[in-house]
């Protein structure tokens, strides 16, 4: 297997300990769990998405296992501005603040709370199960551009996380680039649902939700491949990554780094496990493989 050079990497204006980042919303609700992930091999961590008002989230069930993945409709539960207290002790670490809002102004308002402490922002324009938020506005290039401009104006690195639930993800990526994004994260969950045959009703409290985990890896890979052709920003691959081989494959499609979410549910030591096989003493610089599958 190909191995990569060890050492810090600069991705979209943020210096990470390695290429492996904790994805938004997975163990990102407390500063303690973010710190634990950084301590166990994550090169950087993204927080739970924070919005303009505190939100309780959708009624349960909110998360169910699938054959090869997870289906969730958490509904963006978050403490809003109070979250600042969770991360003040991590101000020297690569902690990226995930933001959601319903308008460009709401994105800007949340960014303003963290502008003095954050190393960078990630805009959630992609959650598939929160009315008026996420993918509901992230499928419109004009809104994506306006939200990005609003947050990028704070002068911090601004990553934009895209939804796979669109016909042309390249057009959305280009809108983020025009708005001043410093990297694109691809992708959030794939919209889906399950129905209980016994109860004759949808299993999730919210009826539908987002699929994550290994079953979406080929979808995420294709999105990264499309974006590599459409945009010139660094791309961070996300969706179903659970091994060093998956990381290399994502990089060959065009990703400069990756995020890992669902795999953490199965194995809390996943960052160490992947890093052990991904990095070697005679490893290649990542640049040598990023996008090589386009040749
Ligand atoms: C329980 C759960 C909660 C999530 N919450 C968020 C969130 O708050 N913000 C966000 O941008 N993505 C959220 N996501 C999406 C993940 O960050 C990631 O994009 C997705 O799960 C695909 O990656 P994976 O297959 O490695 O999990 C969530 C995913 C799960 C499973």
PDB file of C-alpha atoms and ligand atoms in Angstrom:
ATOM      1  CA  UNK A   1       0.000   0.000   0.000  1.00  0.00           C
ATOM      2  CA  UNK A   2       1.141   3.568  -0.700  1.00  0.00           C
ATOM      3  CA  UNK A   3       2.095   5.481   2.448  1.00  0.00           C
ATOM      4  CA  UNK A   4       2.306   9.230   2.977  1.00  0.00           C
ATOM      5  CA  UNK A   5       4.881  11.493   4.610  1.00  0.00           C
ATOM      6  CA  UNK A   6       4.145  12.323   8.240  1.00  0.00           C
ATOM      7  CA  UNK A   7       3.970  15.869   9.500  1.00  0.00           C
ATOM      8  CA  UNK A   8       1.720  18.907   9.755  1.00  0.00           C
ATOM      9  CA  UNK A   9      -0.224  19.952   6.643  1.00  0.00           C
ATOM     10  CA  UNK A  10      -1.753  23.243   5.595  1.00  0.00           C
ATOM     11  CA  UNK A  11      -5.235  22.763   4.162  1.00  0.00           C
ATOM     12  CA  UNK A  12      -7.296  25.741   3.059  1.00  0.00           C
ATOM     13  CA  UNK A  13      -5.402  28.119   5.342  1.00  0.00           C
ATOM     14  CA  UNK A  14      -5.521  25.912   8.470  1.00  0.00           C
ATOM     15  CA  UNK A  15      -2.537  24.002   9.845  1.00  0.00           C
ATOM     16  CA  UNK A  16      -3.533  20.455  10.821  1.00  0.00           C
ATOM     17  CA  UNK A  17      -1.462  17.787  12.617  1.00  0.00           C
ATOM     18  CA  UNK A  18      -2.183  15.348   9.746  1.00  0.00           C
ATOM     19  CA  UNK A  19      -4.673  14.760   6.883  1.00  0.00           C
ATOM     20  CA  UNK A  20      -7.405  13.207   9.088  1.00  0.00           C
ATOM     21  CA  UNK A  21     -10.148  15.488  10.470  1.00  0.00           C
ATOM     22  CA  UNK A  22     -13.118  14.693  12.729  1.00  0.00           C
ATOM     23  CA  UNK A  23     -16.319  15.469  10.727  1.00  0.00           C
ATOM     24  CA  UNK A  24     -18.919  17.942  12.035  1.00  0.00           C
ATOM     25  CA  UNK A  25     -21.568  16.732  14.461  1.00  0.00           C
ATOM     26  CA  UNK A  26     -19.847  13.529  15.510  1.00  0.00           C
ATOM     27  CA  UNK A  27     -18.506  13.839  19.076  1.00  0.00           C
ATOM     28  CA  UNK A  28     -18.303  17.597  18.522  1.00  0.00           C
ATOM     29  CA  UNK A  29     -20.844  18.666  21.123  1.00  0.00           C
ATOM     30  CA  UNK A  30     -18.405  19.087  23.997  1.00  0.00           C
ATOM     31  CA  UNK A  31     -14.930  20.532  24.243  1.00  0.00           C
ATOM     32  CA  UNK A  32     -13.896  17.399  26.164  1.00  0.00           C
ATOM     33  CA  UNK A  33     -14.804  15.032  23.317  1.00  0.00           C
ATOM     34  CA  UNK A  34     -13.125  17.281  20.729  1.00  0.00           C
ATOM     35  CA  UNK A  35      -9.983  17.295  22.897  1.00  0.00           C
ATOM     36  CA  UNK A  36     -10.165  13.504  23.182  1.00  0.00           C
ATOM     37  CA  UNK A  37     -10.236  13.113  19.392  1.00  0.00           C
ATOM     38  CA  UNK A  38      -7.266  15.480  18.992  1.00  0.00           C
ATOM     39  CA  UNK A  39      -5.431  13.445  21.631  1.00  0.00           C
ATOM     40  CA  UNK A  40      -6.146  10.182  19.831  1.00  0.00           C
ATOM     41  CA  UNK A  41      -4.701  11.077  16.450  1.00  0.00           C
ATOM     42  CA  UNK A  42      -7.117  13.463  14.682  1.00  0.00           C
ATOM     43  CA  UNK A  43      -5.205  16.143  12.767  1.00  0.00           C
ATOM     44  CA  UNK A  44      -8.034  18.632  13.344  1.00  0.00           C
ATOM     45  CA  UNK A  45     -11.636  18.605  14.531  1.00  0.00           C
ATOM     46  CA  UNK A  46     -14.870  20.232  13.374  1.00  0.00           C
ATOM     47  CA  UNK A  47     -17.467  21.150  15.994  1.00  0.00           C
ATOM     48  CA  UNK A  48     -21.154  20.319  16.035  1.00  0.00           C
ATOM     49  CA  UNK A  49     -22.897  22.857  13.769  1.00  0.00           C
ATOM     50  CA  UNK A  50     -23.746  26.008  15.754  1.00  0.00           C
ATOM     51  CA  UNK A  51     -26.725  28.187  14.781  1.00  0.00           C
ATOM     52  CA  UNK A  52     -28.167  31.597  15.621  1.00  0.00           C
ATOM     53  CA  UNK A  53     -30.596  30.236  18.303  1.00  0.00           C
ATOM     54  CA  UNK A  54     -30.406  27.245  20.682  1.00  0.00           C
ATOM     55  CA  UNK A  55     -32.200  24.233  19.131  1.00  0.00           C
ATOM     56  CA  UNK A  56     -33.344  20.964  20.699  1.00  0.00           C
ATOM     57  CA  UNK A  57     -33.377  18.977  17.470  1.00  0.00           C
ATOM     58  CA  UNK A  58     -35.926  16.561  16.032  1.00  0.00           C
ATOM     59  CA  UNK A  59     -37.978  14.102  18.111  1.00  0.00           C
ATOM     60  CA  UNK A  60     -36.516  10.571  18.263  1.00  0.00           C
ATOM     61  CA  UNK A  61     -35.611   8.140  16.962  1.00  0.00           C
ATOM     62  CA  UNK A  62     -32.831  10.330  15.534  1.00  0.00           C
ATOM     63  CA  UNK A  63     -30.166   7.771  14.625  1.00  0.00           C
ATOM     64  CA  UNK A  64     -30.565   4.201  13.356  1.00  0.00           C
ATOM     65  CA  UNK A  65     -27.995   1.717  12.059  1.00  0.00           C
ATOM     66  CA  UNK A  66     -28.301   0.535   8.442  1.00  0.00           C
ATOM     67  CA  UNK A  67     -26.598  -2.337   6.695  1.00  0.00           C
ATOM     68  CA  UNK A  68     -23.355  -0.494   5.875  1.00  0.00           C
ATOM     69  CA  UNK A  69     -24.057   2.900   7.352  1.00  0.00           C
ATOM     70  CA  UNK A  70     -26.152   5.122   9.594  1.00  0.00           C
ATOM     71  CA  UNK A  71     -29.345   7.091   9.021  1.00  0.00           C
ATOM     72  CA  UNK A  72     -29.704  10.220  11.147  1.00  0.00           C
ATOM     73  CA  UNK A  73     -32.062  13.144  11.533  1.00  0.00           C
ATOM     74  CA  UNK A  74     -30.660  14.905  14.569  1.00  0.00           C
ATOM     75  CA  UNK A  75     -32.171  18.254  13.518  1.00  0.00           C
ATOM     76  CA  UNK A  76     -29.082  20.335  14.344  1.00  0.00           C
ATOM     77  CA  UNK A  77     -29.409  20.371  18.181  1.00  0.00           C
ATOM     78  CA  UNK A  78     -27.001  22.991  19.540  1.00  0.00           C
ATOM     79  CA  UNK A  79     -26.563  25.474  22.416  1.00  0.00           C
ATOM     80  CA  UNK A  80     -25.906  28.411  20.042  1.00  0.00           C
ATOM     81  CA  UNK A  81     -23.755  31.213  21.513  1.00  0.00           C
ATOM     82  CA  UNK A  82     -23.164  29.382  24.819  1.00  0.00           C
ATOM     83  CA  UNK A  83     -20.985  26.923  22.895  1.00  0.00           C
ATOM     84  CA  UNK A  84     -18.100  29.436  23.103  1.00  0.00           C
ATOM     85  CA  UNK A  85     -17.412  28.218  26.679  1.00  0.00           C
ATOM     86  CA  UNK A  86     -16.896  24.645  25.390  1.00  0.00           C
ATOM     87  CA  UNK A  87     -13.945  25.513  23.222  1.00  0.00           C
ATOM     88  CA  UNK A  88     -12.088  28.337  24.950  1.00  0.00           C
ATOM     89  CA  UNK A  89      -9.542  25.885  26.413  1.00  0.00           C
ATOM     90  CA  UNK A  90      -8.851  24.549  22.888  1.00  0.00           C
ATOM     91  CA  UNK A  91      -7.943  27.916  21.364  1.00  0.00           C
ATOM     92  CA  UNK A  92      -4.419  26.773  20.381  1.00  0.00           C
ATOM     93  CA  UNK A  93      -5.706  23.635  18.633  1.00  0.00           C
ATOM     94  CA  UNK A  94      -7.035  23.138  15.080  1.00  0.00           C
ATOM     95  CA  UNK A  95     -10.723  23.366  16.035  1.00  0.00           C
ATOM     96  CA  UNK A  96     -12.924  24.465  13.127  1.00  0.00           C
ATOM     97  CA  UNK A  97     -16.285  26.013  13.998  1.00  0.00           C
ATOM     98  CA  UNK A  98     -19.167  24.584  11.957  1.00  0.00           C
ATOM     99  CA  UNK A  99     -21.908  27.172  11.383  1.00  0.00           C
ATOM    100  CA  UNK A 100     -25.464  26.857  10.142  1.00  0.00           C
ATOM    101  CA  UNK A 101     -28.038  29.564   9.510  1.00  0.00           C
ATOM    102  CA  UNK A 102     -31.092  30.290   7.413  1.00  0.00           C
ATOM    103  CA  UNK A 103     -29.754  33.471   5.772  1.00  0.00           C
ATOM    104  CA  UNK A 104     -26.326  34.960   4.961  1.00  0.00           C
ATOM    105  CA  UNK A 105     -26.825  37.396   7.868  1.00  0.00           C
ATOM    106  CA  UNK A 106     -27.376  34.534  10.333  1.00  0.00           C
ATOM    107  CA  UNK A 107     -24.169  32.846   9.134  1.00  0.00           C
ATOM    108  CA  UNK A 108     -22.361  36.155   9.650  1.00  0.00           C
ATOM    109  CA  UNK A 109     -23.827  36.631  13.124  1.00  0.00           C
ATOM    110  CA  UNK A 110     -22.626  33.227  14.355  1.00  0.00           C
ATOM    111  CA  UNK A 111     -19.192  33.786  12.784  1.00  0.00           C
ATOM    112  CA  UNK A 112     -18.877  37.105  14.640  1.00  0.00           C
ATOM    113  CA  UNK A 113     -19.130  35.322  18.031  1.00  0.00           C
ATOM    114  CA  UNK A 114     -16.086  33.165  17.242  1.00  0.00           C
ATOM    115  CA  UNK A 115     -14.076  35.583  15.088  1.00  0.00           C
ATOM    116  CA  UNK A 116     -11.491  36.302  17.832  1.00  0.00           C
ATOM    117  CA  UNK A 117     -10.902  32.688  18.890  1.00  0.00           C
ATOM    118  CA  UNK A 118     -11.491  30.374  15.901  1.00  0.00           C
ATOM    119  CA  UNK A 119      -8.772  29.093  13.554  1.00  0.00           C
ATOM    120  CA  UNK A 120     -11.416  28.843  10.842  1.00  0.00           C
ATOM    121  CA  UNK A 121     -15.022  28.171   9.932  1.00  0.00           C
ATOM    122  CA  UNK A 122     -16.913  25.435   8.096  1.00  0.00           C
ATOM    123  CA  UNK A 123     -20.305  26.423   6.647  1.00  0.00           C
ATOM    124  CA  UNK A 124     -22.973  23.748   6.852  1.00  0.00           C
ATOM    125  CA  UNK A 125     -24.844  24.385   3.600  1.00  0.00           C
ATOM    126  CA  UNK A 126     -25.627  20.731   3.303  1.00  0.00           C
ATOM    127  CA  UNK A 127     -27.575  19.076   6.177  1.00  0.00           C
ATOM    128  CA  UNK A 128     -30.474  17.277   4.401  1.00  0.00           C
ATOM    129  CA  UNK A 129     -33.080  17.207   7.179  1.00  0.00           C
ATOM    130  CA  UNK A 130     -33.496  20.684   8.729  1.00  0.00           C
ATOM    131  CA  UNK A 131     -36.164  22.831   7.120  1.00  0.00           C
ATOM    132  CA  UNK A 132     -34.840  26.206   5.960  1.00  0.00           C
ATOM    133  CA  UNK A 133     -31.233  25.270   6.770  1.00  0.00           C
ATOM    134  CA  UNK A 134     -28.396  23.248   5.278  1.00  0.00           C
ATOM    135  CA  UNK A 135     -29.213  21.614   1.944  1.00  0.00           C
ATOM    136  CA  UNK A 136     -32.490  23.534   1.768  1.00  0.00           C
ATOM    137  CA  UNK A 137     -30.427  26.650   0.997  1.00  0.00           C
ATOM    138  CA  UNK A 138     -27.162  24.963  -0.071  1.00  0.00           C
ATOM    139  CA  UNK A 139     -28.621  23.829  -3.392  1.00  0.00           C
ATOM    140  CA  UNK A 140     -28.879  27.458  -4.583  1.00  0.00           C
ATOM    141  CA  UNK A 141     -25.553  28.822  -5.911  1.00  0.00           C
ATOM    142  CA  UNK A 142     -26.512  32.463  -5.241  1.00  0.00           C
ATOM    143  CA  UNK A 143     -27.249  31.755  -1.554  1.00  0.00           C
ATOM    144  CA  UNK A 144     -24.090  29.643  -1.184  1.00  0.00           C
ATOM    145  CA  UNK A 145     -22.047  32.512  -2.584  1.00  0.00           C
ATOM    146  CA  UNK A 146     -23.734  35.106  -0.324  1.00  0.00           C
ATOM    147  CA  UNK A 147     -23.310  33.011   2.874  1.00  0.00           C
ATOM    148  CA  UNK A 148     -19.662  32.386   2.028  1.00  0.00           C
ATOM    149  CA  UNK A 149     -18.999  36.100   1.388  1.00  0.00           C
ATOM    150  CA  UNK A 150     -20.606  37.020   4.716  1.00  0.00           C
ATOM    151  CA  UNK A 151     -18.348  34.673   6.732  1.00  0.00           C
ATOM    152  CA  UNK A 152     -15.166  35.072   4.650  1.00  0.00           C
ATOM    153  CA  UNK A 153     -15.359  38.812   5.399  1.00  0.00           C
ATOM    154  CA  UNK A 154     -14.034  38.012   8.907  1.00  0.00           C
ATOM    155  CA  UNK A 155     -10.698  37.175   7.265  1.00  0.00           C
ATOM    156  CA  UNK A 156     -10.446  33.625   8.680  1.00  0.00           C
ATOM    157  CA  UNK A 157     -10.166  30.467   6.575  1.00  0.00           C
ATOM    158  CA  UNK A 158     -13.685  29.535   5.465  1.00  0.00           C
ATOM    159  CA  UNK A 159     -14.482  25.988   4.368  1.00  0.00           C
ATOM    160  CA  UNK A 160     -17.835  25.309   2.708  1.00  0.00           C
ATOM    161  CA  UNK A 161     -19.446  21.885   3.157  1.00  0.00           C
ATOM    162  CA  UNK A 162     -21.597  20.801   0.231  1.00  0.00           C
ATOM    163  CA  UNK A 163     -24.553  18.496  -0.186  1.00  0.00           C
ATOM    164  CA  UNK A 164     -24.413  15.535  -2.599  1.00  0.00           C
ATOM    165  CA  UNK A 165     -28.185  15.902  -3.091  1.00  0.00           C
ATOM    166  CA  UNK A 166     -27.885  18.165  -6.152  1.00  0.00           C
ATOM    167  CA  UNK A 167     -27.641  17.568  -9.883  1.00  0.00           C
ATOM    168  CA  UNK A 168     -24.466  19.603 -10.458  1.00  0.00           C
ATOM    169  CA  UNK A 169     -22.219  19.788  -7.390  1.00  0.00           C
ATOM    170  CA  UNK A 170     -19.559  21.571  -9.481  1.00  0.00           C
ATOM    171  CA  UNK A 171     -21.829  24.620  -9.882  1.00  0.00           C
ATOM    172  CA  UNK A 172     -22.270  24.828  -6.090  1.00  0.00           C
ATOM    173  CA  UNK A 173     -18.517  24.436  -5.557  1.00  0.00           C
ATOM    174  CA  UNK A 174     -17.833  27.279  -7.998  1.00  0.00           C
ATOM    175  CA  UNK A 175     -20.319  29.501  -6.109  1.00  0.00           C
ATOM    176  CA  UNK A 176     -18.425  28.849  -2.855  1.00  0.00           C
ATOM    177  CA  UNK A 177     -15.151  29.656  -4.614  1.00  0.00           C
ATOM    178  CA  UNK A 178     -16.566  32.946  -5.967  1.00  0.00           C
ATOM    179  CA  UNK A 179     -17.760  33.823  -2.455  1.00  0.00           C
ATOM    180  CA  UNK A 180     -14.208  33.563  -1.091  1.00  0.00           C
ATOM    181  CA  UNK A 181     -14.089  30.017   0.342  1.00  0.00           C
ATOM    182  CA  UNK A 182     -10.626  28.680   1.149  1.00  0.00           C
ATOM    183  CA  UNK A 183     -11.624  24.988   0.819  1.00  0.00           C
ATOM    184  CA  UNK A 184     -14.616  22.827  -0.057  1.00  0.00           C
ATOM    185  CA  UNK A 185     -15.762  19.889   2.061  1.00  0.00           C
ATOM    186  CA  UNK A 186     -17.562  17.150   0.112  1.00  0.00           C
ATOM    187  CA  UNK A 187     -19.948  15.787   1.287  1.00  0.00           C
ATOM    188  CA  UNK A 188     -22.673  15.862   3.938  1.00  0.00           C
ATOM    189  CA  UNK A 189     -25.138  12.968   4.222  1.00  0.00           C
ATOM    190  CA  UNK A 190     -27.270  11.542   1.389  1.00  0.00           C
ATOM    191  CA  UNK A 191     -31.017  12.010   1.850  1.00  0.00           C
ATOM    192  CA  UNK A 192     -32.852   8.785   2.658  1.00  0.00           C
ATOM    193  CA  UNK A 193     -35.433   7.029   4.854  1.00  0.00           C
ATOM    194  CA  UNK A 194     -36.622   3.649   6.224  1.00  0.00           C
ATOM    195  CA  UNK A 195     -40.157   2.484   7.084  1.00  0.00           C
ATOM    196  CA  UNK A 196     -41.022   0.104   9.938  1.00  0.00           C
ATOM    197  CA  UNK A 197     -43.157  -2.699   8.491  1.00  0.00           C
ATOM    198  CA  UNK A 198     -44.564  -3.497  11.956  1.00  0.00           C
ATOM    199  CA  UNK A 199     -45.535   0.091  12.766  1.00  0.00           C
ATOM    200  CA  UNK A 200     -46.421   0.992   9.155  1.00  0.00           C
ATOM    201  CA  UNK A 201     -44.687   4.323   9.573  1.00  0.00           C
ATOM    202  CA  UNK A 202     -41.290   5.906   8.994  1.00  0.00           C
ATOM    203  CA  UNK A 203     -38.666   4.821  11.523  1.00  0.00           C
ATOM    204  CA  UNK A 204     -37.123   8.263  12.116  1.00  0.00           C
ATOM    205  CA  UNK A 205     -39.027  10.817  14.189  1.00  0.00           C
ATOM    206  CA  UNK A 206     -38.426  13.287  11.347  1.00  0.00           C
ATOM    207  CA  UNK A 207     -39.515  10.648   8.711  1.00  0.00           C
ATOM    208  CA  UNK A 208     -36.444  11.179   6.506  1.00  0.00           C
ATOM    209  CA  UNK A 209     -32.817  11.887   7.247  1.00  0.00           C
ATOM    210  CA  UNK A 210     -29.267  11.572   5.983  1.00  0.00           C
ATOM    211  CA  UNK A 211     -27.299   8.410   5.201  1.00  0.00           C
ATOM    212  CA  UNK A 212     -23.616   8.243   6.171  1.00  0.00           C
ATOM    213  CA  UNK A 213     -20.975   5.527   6.437  1.00  0.00           C
ATOM    214  CA  UNK A 214     -19.441   3.049   3.950  1.00  0.00           C
ATOM    215  CA  UNK A 215     -22.529   2.857   1.717  1.00  0.00           C
ATOM    216  CA  UNK A 216     -22.063   6.500   0.631  1.00  0.00           C
ATOM    217  CA  UNK A 217     -18.306   6.274  -0.073  1.00  0.00           C
ATOM    218  CA  UNK A 218     -18.695   5.884  -3.885  1.00  0.00           C
ATOM    219  CA  UNK A 219     -21.094   8.862  -3.955  1.00  0.00           C
ATOM    220  CA  UNK A 220     -18.683  11.053  -1.975  1.00  0.00           C
ATOM    221  CA  UNK A 221     -15.775   9.918  -4.168  1.00  0.00           C
ATOM    222  CA  UNK A 222     -17.667  10.874  -7.331  1.00  0.00           C
ATOM    223  CA  UNK A 223     -18.510  14.307  -5.842  1.00  0.00           C
ATOM    224  CA  UNK A 224     -14.837  14.943  -5.024  1.00  0.00           C
ATOM    225  CA  UNK A 225     -13.859  13.846  -8.549  1.00  0.00           C
ATOM    226  CA  UNK A 226     -16.413  16.265 -10.099  1.00  0.00           C
ATOM    227  CA  UNK A 227     -15.326  19.150  -7.859  1.00  0.00           C
ATOM    228  CA  UNK A 228     -11.663  18.623  -8.718  1.00  0.00           C
ATOM    229  CA  UNK A 229     -12.578  19.312 -12.356  1.00  0.00           C
ATOM    230  CA  UNK A 230     -14.927  22.212 -11.565  1.00  0.00           C
ATOM    231  CA  UNK A 231     -12.971  24.224  -8.953  1.00  0.00           C
ATOM    232  CA  UNK A 232      -9.431  25.175  -8.076  1.00  0.00           C
ATOM    233  CA  UNK A 233      -9.823  25.175  -4.263  1.00  0.00           C
ATOM    234  CA  UNK A 234      -8.471  22.409  -2.027  1.00  0.00           C
ATOM    235  CA  UNK A 235     -11.133  19.723  -1.473  1.00  0.00           C
ATOM    236  CA  UNK A 236     -11.669  17.809   1.780  1.00  0.00           C
ATOM    237  CA  UNK A 237     -13.283  14.427   1.100  1.00  0.00           C
ATOM    238  CA  UNK A 238     -15.954  13.188   3.513  1.00  0.00           C
ATOM    239  CA  UNK A 239     -18.357  10.254   3.383  1.00  0.00           C
ATOM    240  CA  UNK A 240     -17.812   6.638   4.353  1.00  0.00           C
ATOM    241  CA  UNK A 241     -14.085   6.813   5.011  1.00  0.00           C
ATOM    242  CA  UNK A 242     -12.976   4.074   7.389  1.00  0.00           C
ATOM    243  CA  UNK A 243      -9.501   2.932   6.311  1.00  0.00           C
ATOM    244  CA  UNK A 244      -6.140   4.170   5.008  1.00  0.00           C
ATOM    245  CA  UNK A 245      -7.061   2.729   1.588  1.00  0.00           C
ATOM    246  CA  UNK A 246     -10.210   4.881   1.533  1.00  0.00           C
ATOM    247  CA  UNK A 247      -8.077   7.962   2.301  1.00  0.00           C
ATOM    248  CA  UNK A 248      -5.690   7.204  -0.560  1.00  0.00           C
ATOM    249  CA  UNK A 249      -8.607   6.604  -2.946  1.00  0.00           C
ATOM    250  CA  UNK A 250     -10.210   9.951  -1.954  1.00  0.00           C
ATOM    251  CA  UNK A 251      -6.891  11.694  -2.524  1.00  0.00           C
ATOM    252  CA  UNK A 252      -6.516  10.118  -5.946  1.00  0.00           C
ATOM    253  CA  UNK A 253      -9.996  11.516  -6.792  1.00  0.00           C
ATOM    254  CA  UNK A 254      -8.770  14.997  -5.778  1.00  0.00           C
ATOM    255  CA  UNK A 255      -9.021  15.395  -1.982  1.00  0.00           C
ATOM    256  CA  UNK A 256      -6.152  17.133  -0.141  1.00  0.00           C
ATOM    257  CA  UNK A 257      -7.424  15.876   3.240  1.00  0.00           C
ATOM    258  CA  UNK A 258     -10.389  13.888   4.589  1.00  0.00           C
ATOM    259  CA  UNK A 259     -13.011  14.022   7.317  1.00  0.00           C
ATOM    260  CA  UNK A 260     -14.210  10.977   9.217  1.00  0.00           C
ATOM    261  CA  UNK A 261     -17.557  10.727  11.012  1.00  0.00           C
ATOM    262  CA  UNK A 262     -19.506   7.455  11.155  1.00  0.00           C
ATOM    263  CA  UNK A 263     -16.386   5.274  11.465  1.00  0.00           C
ATOM    264  CA  UNK A 264     -15.835   6.864  14.898  1.00  0.00           C
ATOM    265  CA  UNK A 265     -19.078   5.184  16.118  1.00  0.00           C
ATOM    266  CA  UNK A 266     -17.607   1.742  15.392  1.00  0.00           C
ATOM    267  CA  UNK A 267     -14.107   2.463  16.648  1.00  0.00           C
ATOM    268  CA  UNK A 268     -13.190   5.370  18.901  1.00  0.00           C
ATOM    269  CA  UNK A 269      -9.498   4.773  18.069  1.00  0.00           C
ATOM    270  CA  UNK A 270     -10.106   5.066  14.289  1.00  0.00           C
ATOM    271  CA  UNK A 271      -7.751   8.057  13.837  1.00  0.00           C
ATOM    272  CA  UNK A 272      -4.799   6.196  15.369  1.00  0.00           C
ATOM    273  CA  UNK A 273      -5.671   3.048  13.396  1.00  0.00           C
ATOM    274  CA  UNK A 274      -5.799   4.842  10.055  1.00  0.00           C
ATOM    275  CA  UNK A 275      -2.704   6.982  10.764  1.00  0.00           C
ATOM    276  CA  UNK A 276      -0.699   3.837  11.621  1.00  0.00           C
ATOM    277  CA  UNK A 277      -1.218   2.407   8.125  1.00  0.00           C
ATOM    278  CA  UNK A 278      -1.374   5.709   6.214  1.00  0.00           C
ATOM    279  CA  UNK A 279       1.972   7.193   7.252  1.00  0.00           C
ATOM    280  CA  UNK A 280       5.401   5.665   6.744  1.00  0.00           C
ATOM    281  CA  UNK A 281       9.056   6.716   7.091  1.00  0.00           C
ATOM    282  CA  UNK A 282       9.514   6.620   3.311  1.00  0.00           C
ATOM    283  CA  UNK A 283       6.005   7.892   2.559  1.00  0.00           C
ATOM    284  CA  UNK A 284       5.162  10.046  -0.489  1.00  0.00           C
ATOM    285  CA  UNK A 285       4.296  13.750  -0.292  1.00  0.00           C
ATOM    286  CA  UNK A 286       0.489  13.828  -0.609  1.00  0.00           C
ATOM    287  CA  UNK A 287       0.797  16.210  -3.608  1.00  0.00           C
ATOM    288  CA  UNK A 288       2.115  13.301  -5.663  1.00  0.00           C
ATOM    289  CA  UNK A 289      -1.192  11.449  -5.476  1.00  0.00           C
ATOM    290  CA  UNK A 290      -3.849  14.169  -5.045  1.00  0.00           C
ATOM    291  CA  UNK A 291      -5.956  14.097  -8.232  1.00  0.00           C
ATOM    292  CA  UNK A 292      -3.758  11.498  -9.962  1.00  0.00           C
ATOM    293  CA  UNK A 293      -6.836   9.531 -11.097  1.00  0.00           C
ATOM    294  CA  UNK A 294      -7.649  12.406 -13.484  1.00  0.00           C
ATOM    295  CA  UNK A 295      -4.589  11.792 -15.665  1.00  0.00           C
TER     296      UNK A 295
HETATM  297  C1  LIG B   1     -25.097  11.727  14.031  1.00  0.00           C
HETATM  298  C2  LIG B   1     -24.570  12.651  12.979  1.00  0.00           C
HETATM  299  C3  LIG B   1     -24.634  14.030  13.201  1.00  0.00           C
HETATM  300  C4  LIG B   1     -24.145  14.913  12.230  1.00  0.00           C
HETATM  301  N1  LIG B   1     -24.193  16.262  12.477  1.00  0.00           N
HETATM  302  C5  LIG B   1     -23.676  17.134  11.552  1.00  0.00           C
HETATM  303  C6  LIG B   1     -23.634  18.531  11.818  1.00  0.00           C
HETATM  304  O1  LIG B   1     -24.025  19.022  12.892  1.00  0.00           O
HETATM  305  N2  LIG B   1     -23.144  19.341  10.845  1.00  0.00           N
HETATM  306  C7  LIG B   1     -22.659  18.872   9.642  1.00  0.00           C
HETATM  307  O2  LIG B   1     -22.206  19.662   8.800  1.00  0.00           O
HETATM  308  N3  LIG B   1     -22.653  17.527   9.385  1.00  0.00           N
HETATM  309  C8  LIG B   1     -23.145  16.675  10.306  1.00  0.00           C
HETATM  310  N4  LIG B   1     -23.119  15.322  10.053  1.00  0.00           N
HETATM  311  C9  LIG B   1     -22.579  14.824   8.773  1.00  0.00           C
HETATM  312  C10 LIG B   1     -21.119  14.380   8.927  1.00  0.00           C
HETATM  313  O3  LIG B   1     -20.292  15.452   9.314  1.00  0.00           O
HETATM  314  C11 LIG B   1     -20.600  13.781   7.595  1.00  0.00           C
HETATM  315  O4  LIG B   1     -20.688  14.756   6.585  1.00  0.00           O
HETATM  316  C12 LIG B   1     -21.385  12.568   7.145  1.00  0.00           C
HETATM  317  O5  LIG B   1     -21.738  11.754   8.253  1.00  0.00           O
HETATM  318  C13 LIG B   1     -20.613  11.719   6.128  1.00  0.00           C
HETATM  319  O6  LIG B   1     -19.391  11.271   6.656  1.00  0.00           O
HETATM  320  P1  LIG B   1     -19.211   9.804   7.327  1.00  0.00           P
HETATM  321  O7  LIG B   1     -19.754   8.826   6.333  1.00  0.00           O
HETATM  322  O8  LIG B   1     -17.735   9.666   7.593  1.00  0.00           O
HETATM  323  O9  LIG B   1     -20.024   9.829   8.576  1.00  0.00           O
HETATM  324  C14 LIG B   1     -23.601  14.411  11.005  1.00  0.00           C
HETATM  325  C15 LIG B   1     -23.540  13.028  10.803  1.00  0.00           C
HETATM  326  C16 LIG B   1     -24.003  12.146  11.768  1.00  0.00           C
HETATM  327  C17 LIG B   1     -23.924  10.659  11.504  1.00  0.00           C
END
